[in-house]
Structures are given as structure tokens and as C-alpha cells.
PDB file of C-alpha atoms in Angstrom:
ATOM      1  CA  MET A   1      -0.056  -0.177  -0.036  1.00  0.00           C
ATOM      2  CA  ARG A   2       1.363   3.058  -0.856  1.00  0.00           C
ATOM      3  CA  ILE A   3       0.669   5.729   2.405  1.00  0.00           C
ATOM      4  CA  GLU A   4      -0.277   8.372   0.294  1.00  0.00           C
ATOM      5  CA  ASN A   5      -3.461   6.242  -0.603  1.00  0.00           C
ATOM      6  CA  GLY A   6      -3.911   6.853   3.504  1.00  0.00           C
ATOM      7  CA  TYR A   7      -7.252   6.181   4.876  1.00  0.00           C
ATOM      8  CA  LEU A   8      -9.360   4.116   7.501  1.00  0.00           C
ATOM      9  CA  GLN A   9     -12.376   2.058   5.245  1.00  0.00           C
ATOM     10  CA  GLN A  10     -15.652   2.402   7.237  1.00  0.00           C
ATOM     11  CA  GLY A  11     -16.540  -0.516   9.631  1.00  0.00           C
ATOM     12  CA  VAL A  12     -12.990  -0.732   9.992  1.00  0.00           C
ATOM     13  CA  LEU A  13     -12.655  -1.551  13.525  1.00  0.00           C
ATOM     14  CA  CYS A  14     -16.055  -2.692  14.425  1.00  0.00           C
ATOM     15  CA  GLY A  15     -15.777  -5.744  16.214  1.00  0.00           C
ATOM     16  CA  LYS A  16     -18.727  -8.318  17.134  1.00  0.00           C
ATOM     17  CA  LYS A  17     -20.136  -7.389  20.754  1.00  0.00           C
ATOM     18  CA  ASP A  18     -19.847 -11.493  21.926  1.00  0.00           C
ATOM     19  CA  ASN A  19     -15.819 -11.766  20.631  1.00  0.00           C
ATOM     20  CA  ARG A  20     -13.345 -11.248  23.303  1.00  0.00           C
ATOM     21  CA  ASN A  21     -10.463 -11.452  21.649  1.00  0.00           C
ATOM     22  CA  VAL A  22      -9.343  -7.801  21.433  1.00  0.00           C
ATOM     23  CA  VAL A  23      -5.796  -8.166  19.411  1.00  0.00           C
ATOM     24  CA  GLY A  24      -7.077 -10.746  17.464  1.00  0.00           C
ATOM     25  CA  ASN A  25      -9.862  -9.598  16.200  1.00  0.00           C
ATOM     26  CA  PHE A  26      -7.728  -6.131  15.357  1.00  0.00           C
ATOM     27  CA  PHE A  27      -5.630  -8.065  13.368  1.00  0.00           C
ATOM     28  CA  ASP A  28      -7.722 -10.257  11.357  1.00  0.00           C
ATOM     29  CA  VAL A  29      -9.433  -7.007  10.025  1.00  0.00           C
ATOM     30  CA  MET A  30      -6.029  -5.284   9.313  1.00  0.00           C
ATOM     31  CA  ASN A  31      -5.274  -8.462   7.282  1.00  0.00           C
ATOM     32  CA  LYS A  32      -8.555  -7.940   5.333  1.00  0.00           C
ATOM     33  CA  THR A  33      -8.534  -3.547   4.966  1.00  0.00           C
ATOM     34  CA  ARG A  34      -4.980  -4.730   3.266  1.00  0.00           C
ATOM     35  CA  GLU A  35      -5.778  -7.285   0.825  1.00  0.00           C
ATOM     36  CA  SER A  36      -8.726  -5.062  -0.132  1.00  0.00           C
ATOM     37  CA  ILE A  37      -5.885  -2.485  -0.537  1.00  0.00           C
ATOM     38  CA  ASN A  38      -3.965  -4.755  -2.739  1.00  0.00           C
ATOM     39  CA  ASN A  39      -6.993  -5.898  -5.204  1.00  0.00           C
ATOM     40  CA  LYS A  40      -8.910  -2.267  -5.804  1.00  0.00           C
ATOM     41  CA  ILE A  41      -8.530  -3.137  -9.358  1.00  0.00           C
ATOM     42  CA  GLY A  42     -10.304  -6.270  -8.611  1.00  0.00           C
ATOM     43  CA  THR A  43     -12.789  -4.562  -6.692  1.00  0.00           C
ATOM     44  CA  ARG A  44     -14.264  -1.644  -9.410  1.00  0.00           C
ATOM     45  CA  ASP A  45     -16.780  -4.013 -10.399  1.00  0.00           C
ATOM     46  CA  SER A  46     -18.491  -3.394  -6.674  1.00  0.00           C
ATOM     47  CA  TYR A  47     -17.902   0.357  -6.740  1.00  0.00           C
ATOM     48  CA  VAL A  48     -19.392   1.476 -10.213  1.00  0.00           C
ATOM     49  CA  ASN A  49     -22.183  -0.995 -10.090  1.00  0.00           C
ATOM     50  CA  SER A  50     -24.144   0.545  -7.083  1.00  0.00           C
ATOM     51  CA  THR A  51     -27.026   1.670  -8.010  1.00  0.00           C
ATOM     52  CA  ASP A  52     -27.808   3.713  -4.420  1.00  0.00           C
ATOM     53  CA  TYR A  53     -27.373   6.840  -5.854  1.00  0.00           C
ATOM     54  CA  SER A  54     -29.866   6.420  -9.059  1.00  0.00           C
ATOM     55  CA  ASN A  55     -31.798   8.951  -7.686  1.00  0.00           C
ATOM     56  CA  PHE A  56     -29.062  11.612  -6.786  1.00  0.00           C
ATOM     57  CA  GLY A  57     -30.476  14.064  -9.565  1.00  0.00           C
ATOM     58  CA  ILE A  58     -26.948  14.489 -11.114  1.00  0.00           C
ATOM     59  CA  TYR A  59     -27.389  12.065 -14.206  1.00  0.00           C
ATOM     60  CA  THR A  60     -29.909  15.280 -16.138  1.00  0.00           C
ATOM     61  CA  LYS A  61     -29.311  14.120 -19.845  1.00  0.00           C
ATOM     62  CA  ASN A  62     -31.196  11.383 -20.768  1.00  0.00           C
ATOM     63  CA  SER A  63     -28.863  10.529 -24.024  1.00  0.00           C
ATOM     64  CA  ILE A  64     -24.922  11.568 -24.867  1.00  0.00           C
ATOM     65  CA  SER A  65     -24.714  12.165 -28.609  1.00  0.00           C
ATOM     66  CA  GLN A  66     -21.152  12.949 -28.169  1.00  0.00           C
ATOM     67  CA  GLU A  67     -17.599  11.139 -27.829  1.00  0.00           C
ATOM     68  CA  ILE A  68     -14.853  12.080 -26.166  1.00  0.00           C
ATOM     69  CA  GLU A  69     -10.920  10.148 -26.970  1.00  0.00           C
ATOM     70  CA  LEU A  70      -9.757   8.150 -23.713  1.00  0.00           C
ATOM     71  CA  PRO A  71      -7.388   8.450 -21.686  1.00  0.00           C
ATOM     72  CA  ILE A  72      -7.019  12.045 -21.395  1.00  0.00           C
ATOM     73  CA  GLU A  73      -3.838  12.617 -19.429  1.00  0.00           C
ATOM     74  CA  THR A  74      -1.995  15.486 -18.524  1.00  0.00           C
ATOM     75  CA  GLU A  75       1.507  15.505 -16.185  1.00  0.00           C
ATOM     76  CA  ARG A  76      -0.507  15.382 -13.041  1.00  0.00           C
ATOM     77  CA  TYR A  77      -3.790  14.082 -13.875  1.00  0.00           C
ATOM     78  CA  LYS A  78      -5.127  10.700 -15.815  1.00  0.00           C
ATOM     79  CA  ILE A  79      -8.845  10.064 -17.022  1.00  0.00           C
ATOM     80  CA  GLU A  80      -9.730   5.996 -18.308  1.00  0.00           C
ATOM     81  CA  ASP A  81     -12.410   4.685 -19.299  1.00  0.00           C
ATOM     82  CA  ALA A  82     -13.370   2.292 -16.606  1.00  0.00           C
ATOM     83  CA  THR A  83     -15.991   0.300 -19.377  1.00  0.00           C
ATOM     84  CA  TYR A  84     -19.754   0.465 -19.184  1.00  0.00           C
ATOM     85  CA  VAL A  85     -21.848  -0.841 -16.156  1.00  0.00           C
ATOM     86  CA  ASP A  86     -25.508  -0.977 -16.489  1.00  0.00           C
ATOM     87  CA  GLY A  87     -24.741   0.886 -20.099  1.00  0.00           C
ATOM     88  CA  VAL A  88     -23.875   4.073 -17.986  1.00  0.00           C
ATOM     89  CA  VAL A  89     -19.945   4.753 -18.051  1.00  0.00           C
ATOM     90  CA  ALA A  90     -17.460   4.606 -15.603  1.00  0.00           C
ATOM     91  CA  TYR A  91     -14.291   6.406 -15.800  1.00  0.00           C
ATOM     92  CA  GLU A  92     -11.450   5.791 -12.979  1.00  0.00           C
ATOM     93  CA  ILE A  93      -9.387   9.409 -12.770  1.00  0.00           C
ATOM     94  CA  MET A  94      -5.819   9.414 -10.870  1.00  0.00           C
ATOM     95  CA  ASP A  95      -3.793  12.367  -8.982  1.00  0.00           C
ATOM     96  CA  LYS A  96      -0.427  11.392 -10.404  1.00  0.00           C
ATOM     97  CA  GLN A  97       0.977  13.590  -7.323  1.00  0.00           C
ATOM     98  CA  THR A  98      -0.952  11.892  -4.452  1.00  0.00           C
ATOM     99  CA  GLY A  99      -1.436   8.726  -5.253  1.00  0.00           C
ATOM    100  CA  LYS A 100      -5.254   8.771  -4.316  1.00  0.00           C
ATOM    101  CA  GLY A 101      -7.122   7.910  -7.738  1.00  0.00           C
ATOM    102  CA  LEU A 102     -11.090   6.861  -7.803  1.00  0.00           C
ATOM    103  CA  TYR A 103     -13.636   5.073  -9.930  1.00  0.00           C
ATOM    104  CA  ILE A 104     -16.844   6.444 -10.214  1.00  0.00           C
ATOM    105  CA  ARG A 105     -19.484   6.564 -13.001  1.00  0.00           C
ATOM    106  CA  GLU A 106     -20.751   9.452 -15.152  1.00  0.00           C
ATOM    107  CA  ASP A 107     -24.534   9.618 -13.475  1.00  0.00           C
ATOM    108  CA  GLN A 108     -22.728   9.803 -10.137  1.00  0.00           C
ATOM    109  CA  LEU A 109     -19.959  12.879 -11.023  1.00  0.00           C
ATOM    110  CA  ALA A 110     -20.536  15.401  -8.871  1.00  0.00           C
ATOM    111  CA  ILE A 111     -17.789  18.072  -7.688  1.00  0.00           C
ATOM    112  CA  GLN A 112     -18.818  18.526  -4.133  1.00  0.00           C
ATOM    113  CA  ARG A 113     -17.653  21.242  -1.897  1.00  0.00           C
ATOM    114  CA  ASP A 114     -16.957  21.350   1.611  1.00  0.00           C
ATOM    115  CA  GLU A 115     -18.973  24.702   2.734  1.00  0.00           C
ATOM    116  CA  LYS A 116     -16.269  25.625   5.598  1.00  0.00           C
ATOM    117  CA  THR A 117     -13.019  25.478   3.968  1.00  0.00           C
ATOM    118  CA  GLY A 118     -13.961  26.239   0.286  1.00  0.00           C
ATOM    119  CA  MET A 119     -12.549  22.459  -0.687  1.00  0.00           C
ATOM    120  CA  GLU A 120     -13.985  20.489  -3.332  1.00  0.00           C
ATOM    121  CA  PHE A 121     -14.002  16.915  -3.823  1.00  0.00           C
ATOM    122  CA  LEU A 122     -14.622  14.280  -6.081  1.00  0.00           C
ATOM    123  CA  ILE A 123     -16.360  11.292  -4.009  1.00  0.00           C
ATOM    124  CA  ASN A 124     -17.509   7.598  -5.050  1.00  0.00           C
ATOM    125  CA  MET A 125     -20.013   7.654  -2.520  1.00  0.00           C
ATOM    126  CA  ASP A 126     -19.908   4.139  -2.279  1.00  0.00           C
ATOM    127  CA  GLN A 127     -16.671   3.795  -1.139  1.00  0.00           C
ATOM    128  CA  PRO A 128     -15.996   7.474   0.229  1.00  0.00           C
ATOM    129  CA  PHE A 129     -13.131   7.316   2.339  1.00  0.00           C
ATOM    130  CA  SER A 130     -10.711   5.150  -0.079  1.00  0.00           C
ATOM    131  CA  CYS A 131     -11.802   6.832  -3.236  1.00  0.00           C
ATOM    132  CA  ASN A 132     -11.751  10.341  -3.809  1.00  0.00           C
ATOM    133  CA  VAL A 133      -9.839  13.196  -4.875  1.00  0.00           C
ATOM    134  CA  THR A 134      -9.226  16.880  -3.758  1.00  0.00           C
ATOM    135  CA  MET A 135      -9.877  19.220  -6.255  1.00  0.00           C
ATOM    136  CA  THR A 136      -7.984  21.546  -8.551  1.00  0.00           C
ATOM    137  CA  SER A 137      -8.425  24.134 -10.844  1.00  0.00           C
ATOM    138  CA  GLU A 138      -7.100  22.148 -13.366  1.00  0.00           C
ATOM    139  CA  LEU A 139      -8.994  18.891 -12.685  1.00  0.00           C
ATOM    140  CA  LYS A 140     -12.007  20.805 -13.151  1.00  0.00           C
ATOM    141  CA  ASN A 141     -10.985  22.216 -16.057  1.00  0.00           C
ATOM    142  CA  LEU A 142     -10.458  18.710 -18.122  1.00  0.00           C
ATOM    143  CA  LEU A 143     -14.075  17.184 -16.438  1.00  0.00           C
ATOM    144  CA  ASN A 144     -15.723  20.878 -17.898  1.00  0.00           C
ATOM    145  CA  ASN A 145     -14.615  19.712 -21.295  1.00  0.00           C
ATOM    146  CA  LEU A 146     -15.343  16.194 -20.094  1.00  0.00           C
ATOM    147  CA  SER A 147     -18.950  17.171 -19.273  1.00  0.00           C
ATOM    148  CA  GLU A 148     -19.079  18.748 -22.252  1.00  0.00           C
ATOM    149  CA  LYS A 149     -18.108  16.924 -25.034  1.00  0.00           C
ATOM    150  CA  ARG A 150     -19.711  14.150 -23.464  1.00  0.00           C
ATOM    151  CA  ASN A 151     -23.201  15.970 -23.213  1.00  0.00           C
ATOM    152  CA  ILE A 152     -23.391  15.561 -19.173  1.00  0.00           C
ATOM    153  CA  ASP A 153     -24.340  18.229 -16.587  1.00  0.00           C
ATOM    154  CA  LEU A 154     -21.542  18.122 -13.884  1.00  0.00           C
ATOM    155  CA  LYS A 155     -22.859  19.334 -10.857  1.00  0.00           C
ATOM    156  CA  GLU A 156     -21.476  21.346  -8.188  1.00  0.00           C
ATOM    157  CA  ILE A 157     -22.917  20.338  -4.666  1.00  0.00           C
ATOM    158  CA  PRO A 158     -22.496  20.427  -1.039  1.00  0.00           C
ATOM    159  CA  LEU A 159     -20.515  17.765   0.755  1.00  0.00           C
ATOM    160  CA  GLN A 160     -22.989  14.612   1.175  1.00  0.00           C
ATOM    161  CA  GLY A 161     -23.094  12.065   3.256  1.00  0.00           C
ATOM    162  CA  GLY A 162     -22.352  13.844   6.594  1.00  0.00           C
ATOM    163  CA  LEU A 163     -18.899  13.984   4.984  1.00  0.00           C
ATOM    164  CA  VAL A 164     -17.366  17.152   7.023  1.00  0.00           C
ATOM    165  CA  VAL A 165     -13.668  18.544   6.604  1.00  0.00           C
ATOM    166  CA  ASN A 166     -11.252  18.812   9.500  1.00  0.00           C
ATOM    167  CA  GLN A 167      -7.717  18.816  10.452  1.00  0.00           C
ATOM    168  CA  ASP A 168      -5.279  17.695  12.758  1.00  0.00           C
ATOM    169  CA  PRO A 169      -3.257  20.126  15.451  1.00  0.00           C
ATOM    170  CA  LYS A 170      -0.632  18.552  16.328  1.00  0.00           C
ATOM    171  CA  THR A 171       0.738  17.331  12.165  1.00  0.00           C
ATOM    172  CA  GLY A 172      -1.995  20.090  10.448  1.00  0.00           C
ATOM    173  CA  LEU A 173      -2.667  17.528   7.771  1.00  0.00           C
ATOM    174  CA  ASN A 174      -6.951  17.657   6.805  1.00  0.00           C
ATOM    175  CA  TYR A 175      -8.928  14.819   6.479  1.00  0.00           C
ATOM    176  CA  LEU A 176     -12.767  14.038   5.263  1.00  0.00           C
ATOM    177  CA  SER A 177     -14.489  12.257   7.965  1.00  0.00           C
ATOM    178  CA  ILE A 178     -18.056  11.745   8.964  1.00  0.00           C
ATOM    179  CA  ASN A 179     -19.230  14.978  11.617  1.00  0.00           C
ATOM    180  CA  GLY A 180     -20.471  13.162  14.869  1.00  0.00           C
ATOM    181  CA  ASN A 181     -18.701   9.745  14.863  1.00  0.00           C
ATOM    182  CA  GLU A 182     -15.001  10.290  12.733  1.00  0.00           C
ATOM    183  CA  ALA A 183     -13.713   6.227  13.723  1.00  0.00           C
ATOM    184  CA  LYS A 184     -16.259   5.111  11.082  1.00  0.00           C
ATOM    185  CA  GLY A 185     -13.951   6.743   8.683  1.00  0.00           C
ATOM    186  CA  VAL A 186     -10.783   8.838   7.796  1.00  0.00           C
ATOM    187  CA  SER A 187      -9.459   9.655   4.297  1.00  0.00           C
ATOM    188  CA  VAL A 188      -6.243  12.169   5.084  1.00  0.00           C
ATOM    189  CA  ILE A 189      -6.626  15.226   2.409  1.00  0.00           C
ATOM    190  CA  ILE A 190      -2.912  15.006   0.173  1.00  0.00           C
ATOM    191  CA  THR A 191      -2.537  18.217  -1.590  1.00  0.00           C
ATOM    192  CA  SER A 192       1.379  18.420  -1.483  1.00  0.00           C
ATOM    193  CA  ASP A 193       4.286  16.390  -1.626  1.00  0.00           C
ATOM    194  CA  LYS A 194       4.882  18.567   1.765  1.00  0.00           C
ATOM    195  CA  ASP A 195       1.962  16.430   3.146  1.00  0.00           C
ATOM    196  CA  ILE A 196       2.919  13.054   1.920  1.00  0.00           C
ATOM    197  CA  GLU A 197       6.127  14.087   3.529  1.00  0.00           C
ATOM    198  CA  THR A 198       3.995  14.327   7.423  1.00  0.00           C
ATOM    199  CA  LEU A 199       1.731  11.624   6.788  1.00  0.00           C
ATOM    200  CA  ASN A 200       5.086   9.163   6.383  1.00  0.00           C
ATOM    201  CA  LYS A 201       7.189  10.451   8.939  1.00  0.00           C
ATOM    202  CA  LEU A 202       3.622   9.947  11.464  1.00  0.00           C
ATOM    203  CA  VAL A 203       3.700   6.473   9.636  1.00  0.00           C
ATOM    204  CA  ASP A 204       7.021   5.884  10.801  1.00  0.00           C
ATOM    205  CA  GLU A 205       6.955   6.449  14.123  1.00  0.00           C
ATOM    206  CA  PHE A 206       4.062   3.934  15.116  1.00  0.00           C
ATOM    207  CA  GLN A 207       6.373   1.366  13.182  1.00  0.00           C
ATOM    208  CA  LYS A 208       8.869   1.224  15.782  1.00  0.00           C
ATOM    209  CA  TYR A 209       6.263  -0.590  17.999  1.00  0.00           C
ATOM    210  CA  SER A 210       5.861  -4.267  18.174  1.00  0.00           C
ATOM    211  CA  VAL A 211       2.575  -4.529  17.458  1.00  0.00           C
ATOM    212  CA  SER A 212       2.193  -1.925  14.346  1.00  0.00           C
ATOM    213  CA  SER A 213       5.352  -3.528  13.000  1.00  0.00           C
ATOM    214  CA  GLN A 214       3.756  -3.834   9.044  1.00  0.00           C
ATOM    215  CA  ARG A 215       3.449  -0.298   7.288  1.00  0.00           C
ATOM    216  CA  SER A 216      -0.047  -1.019   6.608  1.00  0.00           C
ATOM    217  CA  THR A 217      -0.887  -1.476  10.411  1.00  0.00           C
ATOM    218  CA  ALA A 218       1.120   1.859  11.355  1.00  0.00           C
ATOM    219  CA  GLY A 219      -0.788   3.442   9.006  1.00  0.00           C
ATOM    220  CA  LEU A 220      -4.071   2.801   9.955  1.00  0.00           C
ATOM    221  CA  TYR A 221      -2.595   3.465  13.296  1.00  0.00           C
ATOM    222  CA  ALA A 222      -1.304   7.239  12.171  1.00  0.00           C
ATOM    223  CA  LEU A 223      -4.721   7.868  10.292  1.00  0.00           C
ATOM    224  CA  LEU A 224      -6.019   7.296  13.928  1.00  0.00           C
ATOM    225  CA  GLU A 225      -4.482   9.592  15.550  1.00  0.00           C
ATOM    226  CA  ILE A 226      -4.616  12.230  13.307  1.00  0.00           C
ATOM    227  CA  SER A 227      -8.473  12.152  13.455  1.00  0.00           C
ATOM    228  CA  GLY A 228      -8.622  12.402  17.037  1.00  0.00           C
ATOM    229  CA  ASN A 229      -9.500   8.364  17.613  1.00  0.00           C
ATOM    230  CA  LEU A 230      -6.294   7.409  19.207  1.00  0.00           C
ATOM    231  CA  LYS A 231      -4.070   8.791  22.460  1.00  0.00           C
ATOM    232  CA  ARG A 232      -0.412   7.314  22.777  1.00  0.00           C
ATOM    233  CA  GLU A 233      -0.271   6.045  26.331  1.00  0.00           C
ATOM    234  CA  LYS A 234       2.974   5.215  28.816  1.00  0.00           C
ATOM    235  CA  ASP A 235       2.828   0.925  27.443  1.00  0.00           C
ATOM    236  CA  GLY A 236       0.135   1.118  24.563  1.00  0.00           C
ATOM    237  CA  PHE A 237      -2.786   2.540  22.493  1.00  0.00           C
ATOM    238  CA  THR A 238      -6.049   3.671  23.523  1.00  0.00           C
ATOM    239  CA  PHE A 239      -8.276   4.796  20.571  1.00  0.00           C
ATOM    240  CA  LEU A 240     -11.722   5.023  19.575  1.00  0.00           C
ATOM    241  CA  THR A 241     -13.950   2.540  16.851  1.00  0.00           C
ATOM    242  CA  PRO A 242     -17.701   3.446  15.411  1.00  0.00           C
ATOM    243  CA  ASN A 243     -18.932   1.552  18.957  1.00  0.00           C
ATOM    244  CA  GLY A 244     -16.360   1.095  21.548  1.00  0.00           C
ATOM    245  CA  ILE A 245     -13.083   1.675  22.942  1.00  0.00           C
ATOM    246  CA  THR A 246      -9.869  -0.739  22.591  1.00  0.00           C
ATOM    247  CA  TYR A 247      -6.406  -0.718  24.642  1.00  0.00           C
ATOM    248  CA  ILE A 248      -3.814  -2.937  23.029  1.00  0.00           C
ATOM    249  CA  PRO A 249      -0.210  -2.997  24.645  1.00  0.00           C
ATOM    250  CA  TYR A 250       2.312  -2.009  22.373  1.00  0.00           C
ATOM    251  CA  ASP A 251       4.142  -5.477  22.631  1.00  0.00           C
ATOM    252  CA  GLY A 252       0.812  -6.868  21.294  1.00  0.00           C
ATOM    253  CA  ASP A 253       0.130  -8.990  24.363  1.00  0.00           C
ATOM    254  CA  SER A 254      -3.653  -9.676  24.227  1.00  0.00           C
ATOM    255  CA  SER A 255      -3.427 -11.045  28.204  1.00  0.00           C
ATOM    256  CA  LYS A 256      -3.129  -6.895  28.801  1.00  0.00           C
ATOM    257  CA  ALA A 257      -5.369  -5.690  25.903  1.00  0.00           C
ATOM    258  CA  TRP A 258      -9.285  -4.696  26.558  1.00  0.00           C
ATOM    259  CA  GLU A 259     -12.338  -3.697  24.665  1.00  0.00           C
ATOM    260  CA  ILE A 260     -15.871  -1.469  25.849  1.00  0.00           C
ATOM    261  CA  ASP A 261     -18.453  -1.776  23.623  1.00  0.00           C
ATOM    262  CA  MET A 262     -20.423   1.336  23.888  1.00  0.00           C
ATOM    263  CA  LEU A 263     -23.986   3.318  22.360  1.00  0.00           C
ATOM    264  CA  GLY A 264     -23.325   5.294  19.424  1.00  0.00           C
ATOM    265  CA  SER A 265     -24.330   7.931  21.578  1.00  0.00           C
ATOM    266  CA  CYS A 266     -21.243   8.100  23.832  1.00  0.00           C
ATOM    267  CA  TYR A 267     -19.086   8.583  21.436  1.00  0.00           C
ATOM    268  CA  ALA A 268     -18.910  12.230  21.941  1.00  0.00           C
ATOM    269  CA  THR A 269     -18.134  11.941  25.230  1.00  0.00           C
ATOM    270  CA  ALA A 270     -15.389   9.105  24.999  1.00  0.00           C
ATOM    271  CA  ARG A 271     -14.152  11.695  22.360  1.00  0.00           C
ATOM    272  CA  LYS A 272     -13.801  14.166  24.888  1.00  0.00           C
ATOM    273  CA  CYS A 273     -11.903  12.197  27.709  1.00  0.00           C
ATOM    274  CA  MET A 274      -9.466  11.013  24.721  1.00  0.00           C
ATOM    275  CA  ALA A 275      -8.813  14.938  24.351  1.00  0.00           C
ATOM    276  CA  ALA A 276      -8.525  15.384  27.820  1.00  0.00           C
ATOM    277  CA  GLU A 277      -5.167  14.327  29.887  1.00  0.00           C
ATOM    278  CA  ASN A 278      -6.813  11.441  31.471  1.00  0.00           C
ATOM    279  CA  ASP A 279      -5.156   7.910  31.718  1.00  0.00           C
ATOM    280  CA  CYS A 280      -7.278   5.829  29.006  1.00  0.00           C
ATOM    281  CA  THR A 281      -5.552   2.877  29.594  1.00  0.00           C
ATOM    282  CA  ASN A 282      -7.600   2.741  33.077  1.00  0.00           C
ATOM    283  CA  LEU A 283     -11.202   1.593  32.661  1.00  0.00           C
ATOM    284  CA  SER A 284     -11.691   3.314  35.621  1.00  0.00           C
ATOM    285  CA  THR A 285     -11.073   6.844  33.661  1.00  0.00           C
ATOM    286  CA  TRP A 286     -14.190   5.383  31.399  1.00  0.00           C
ATOM    287  CA  THR A 287     -16.855   4.602  34.207  1.00  0.00           C
ATOM    288  CA  LYS A 288     -16.483   7.663  35.969  1.00  0.00           C
ATOM    289  CA  MET A 289     -16.665   9.557  32.316  1.00  0.00           C
ATOM    290  CA  LEU A 290     -19.328   7.783  31.627  1.00  0.00           C
ATOM    291  CA  LYS A 291     -20.644   7.819  35.039  1.00  0.00           C
ATOM    292  CA  GLY A 292     -24.771   7.494  34.772  1.00  0.00           C
ATOM    293  CA  ILE A 293     -24.701   4.949  32.019  1.00  0.00           C
ATOM    294  CA  GLU A 294     -25.164   1.673  32.815  1.00  0.00           C
ATOM    295  CA  ILE A 295     -22.577  -0.544  33.016  1.00  0.00           C
ATOM    296  CA  TYR A 296     -22.424  -4.307  32.639  1.00  0.00           C
ATOM    297  CA  TYR A 297     -19.965  -6.818  32.350  1.00  0.00           C
ATOM    298  CA  GLY A 298     -18.397  -9.706  30.227  1.00  0.00           C
ATOM    299  CA  ASP A 299     -21.107 -12.774  29.637  1.00  0.00           C
ATOM    300  CA  ASN A 300     -23.396 -10.994  32.384  1.00  0.00           C
ATOM    301  CA  TYR A 301     -24.515  -8.189  29.390  1.00  0.00           C
ATOM    302  CA  GLY A 302     -28.274  -7.921  29.346  1.00  0.00           C
ATOM    303  CA  ALA A 303     -28.774  -9.111  32.987  1.00  0.00           C
ATOM    304  CA  SER A 304     -30.453  -6.536  35.506  1.00  0.00           C
ATOM    305  CA  PRO A 305     -28.191  -4.091  37.431  1.00  0.00           C
ATOM    306  CA  ALA A 306     -28.088  -5.952  40.455  1.00  0.00           C
ATOM    307  CA  LYS A 307     -26.327  -9.243  39.067  1.00  0.00           C
ATOM    308  CA  LYS A 308     -24.117  -7.266  36.797  1.00  0.00           C
ATOM    309  CA  ALA A 309     -20.355  -8.912  37.657  1.00  0.00           C
ATOM    310  CA  TYR A 310     -16.447  -7.474  36.643  1.00  0.00           C
ATOM    311  CA  LYS A 311     -15.048 -10.278  34.472  1.00  0.00           C
ATOM    312  CA  VAL A 312     -11.204 -10.455  34.132  1.00  0.00           C
ATOM    313  CA  ASP A 313     -10.573 -13.394  31.791  1.00  0.00           C
ATOM    314  CA  ASP A 314      -6.914 -14.201  30.123  1.00  0.00           C
ATOM    315  CA  LEU A 315      -8.334 -12.410  27.177  1.00  0.00           C
ATOM    316  CA  GLY A 316      -8.386  -8.875  29.220  1.00  0.00           C
ATOM    317  CA  ARG A 317     -10.978  -7.150  30.777  1.00  0.00           C
ATOM    318  CA  TYR A 318     -14.169  -6.486  28.803  1.00  0.00           C
ATOM    319  CA  CYS A 319     -17.254  -4.679  29.661  1.00  0.00           C
ATOM    320  CA  MET A 320     -20.251  -2.957  27.684  1.00  0.00           C
ATOM    321  CA  PHE A 321     -21.725   0.272  28.287  1.00  0.00           C
ATOM    322  CA  ALA A 322     -25.515   0.119  27.552  1.00  0.00           C
TER     323      ALA A 322
END
């Protein structure tokens, strides 16, 4: 994986509530993520086959009467024919400078704008964190020429699907995420060689730990930290997932790891806890921070509060906030 393509997929760090093997689950997911990245071309059809946005209001022409010769290539960009899908033209658009690219159907082609920053993007809404390209005046001119020759209406619309642009104060890197639960997905916005260098330096830091010695794993941890969802502690990482909190020691010792499942409504509170000067490796930090919420432990989840019991096993501590 080229880390310039860095992204954290929606649901990558989600785990089942009945599975206690925290470290094992995490690396199973990492392996699946690596396979997905390495098989990007093979998964193209799943990106462009979707009809979820058939009523999106972008594709306004009933027929295409003009053709354009593909590929279109400049020093920075390349636009290729990605074949027809269900009778609709699809394109592969690559930003060669940043390594970012996407597959997108012509009827989903739209320039999405973040109102806060003014930044614009092309985004495959089926895979928004792995398939997006930051808009430049050069790319916009190419797309306008393409849309004119193809006789289509290239829309400019606000960011869709709850996406927002935020900035990591530590690295200065901007990233796309879901407003209100940034752990659902992250894509670093690469606009320059300096951004690439900054991101790679952070990945280098994470690769020094035994638990994240593989480059792709270190890259995912880096994305979690950039988005404010990971805190490096004395002996390990504490990080947020879309529906939980996980602690994994730097040496990968599963007996010291733990996992908390929680309602999505707890996410904002958990994020504040991560940002504060707290020892987030200690479960008592979370029981205090999330006070007022009923706490169930281990296999006693679903029991009455009077019957709740703290459980410790060889896979680490586990509890449930509900």
C-alpha cells in the first residue's frame, strides 16, 4: 500500500459484541483491509455497479450524443475509460502527484464542496474514504471539457453523507470524516509533497512499535491519531471505534488488552475523554467519564444491574456500556 492513499474504511475497526479476542480481531481486520487495498482494481466493479444514487439528481441527460477520446492525460492527472456498467460510462480518475484515485460512474460524477473550508472533491459515495480526489483548477477544467463533450451536466453540490473536513492540530493535515463519529471513516487530504512527507513520518513513528511493525497497520493507527481517535499512552494505544473503545499494548500482549462496547451516543463523550489529560488505559477512567450509564460486564450483559459482575479472563478485561 502506498501510504499516500491512506484511508480508514467505514467499519474497519468494528467488532462483534460477543467476541472477546480483542487483539486477534484487530489484526484479522487489518489483514482484510490490506487485501482490499491490494485488490483495488479487482473490486472496481463493486464501486461502479452501485445504483444507490440513481435518484441523486446528477445525471440529467437522457442520451449521450457525443464521444470523447480516452484516456485524457496531463502531467498530473489521468482519466481513463473504466468500461460501461449497466449501460452507464464509468471513469478511473487518478491524481498522479498524490497517488489518490477513484472509479466513478458518469451518473454519479459531481464536484462536492465543503462549505467551511471551500475545499472541493470528487468522491465515490460507495467508498468515500478510499475513493476520493481533491479538486484543483486543472482537474476542474478537464472535467468541464469532458462533460461538455459527453453532453452531461457536471453538478457542484455540498458534501454529501455527513462528510466534513477537519484538521489535525498536531500535524496540520486535513482529513475527511463523518461529522459526529469520526471513527466511522477517515481519509487524509493530500494536496502536496509536504503532506505526503508529514504523513509518512507519522507512520514511521508507529512502525517502531511491535504491535504495528507492518507498514499498513502503522498507517491505520496513524489515521486514527490524526482524526483524534487514538491516544498514545505509556505502554500502549487507546483508540475509539464506531461503537467502542479498545486498548492494545505496544507489545501486542492480548492478556493486557481490553475492549469496551458502547452506544454510538456515547462517542462524543468518549472523544472528549481522549482529548483530556486522562489515563485512558484504565477502565476506571471510562466508568467515571461515562457515569450515569448502566455498566454491564462480560457475559452478564443484558442482566439486571443488581446482577452485574466484573469479569477478567485470559483475553483481557471486557465491559459493556448500555
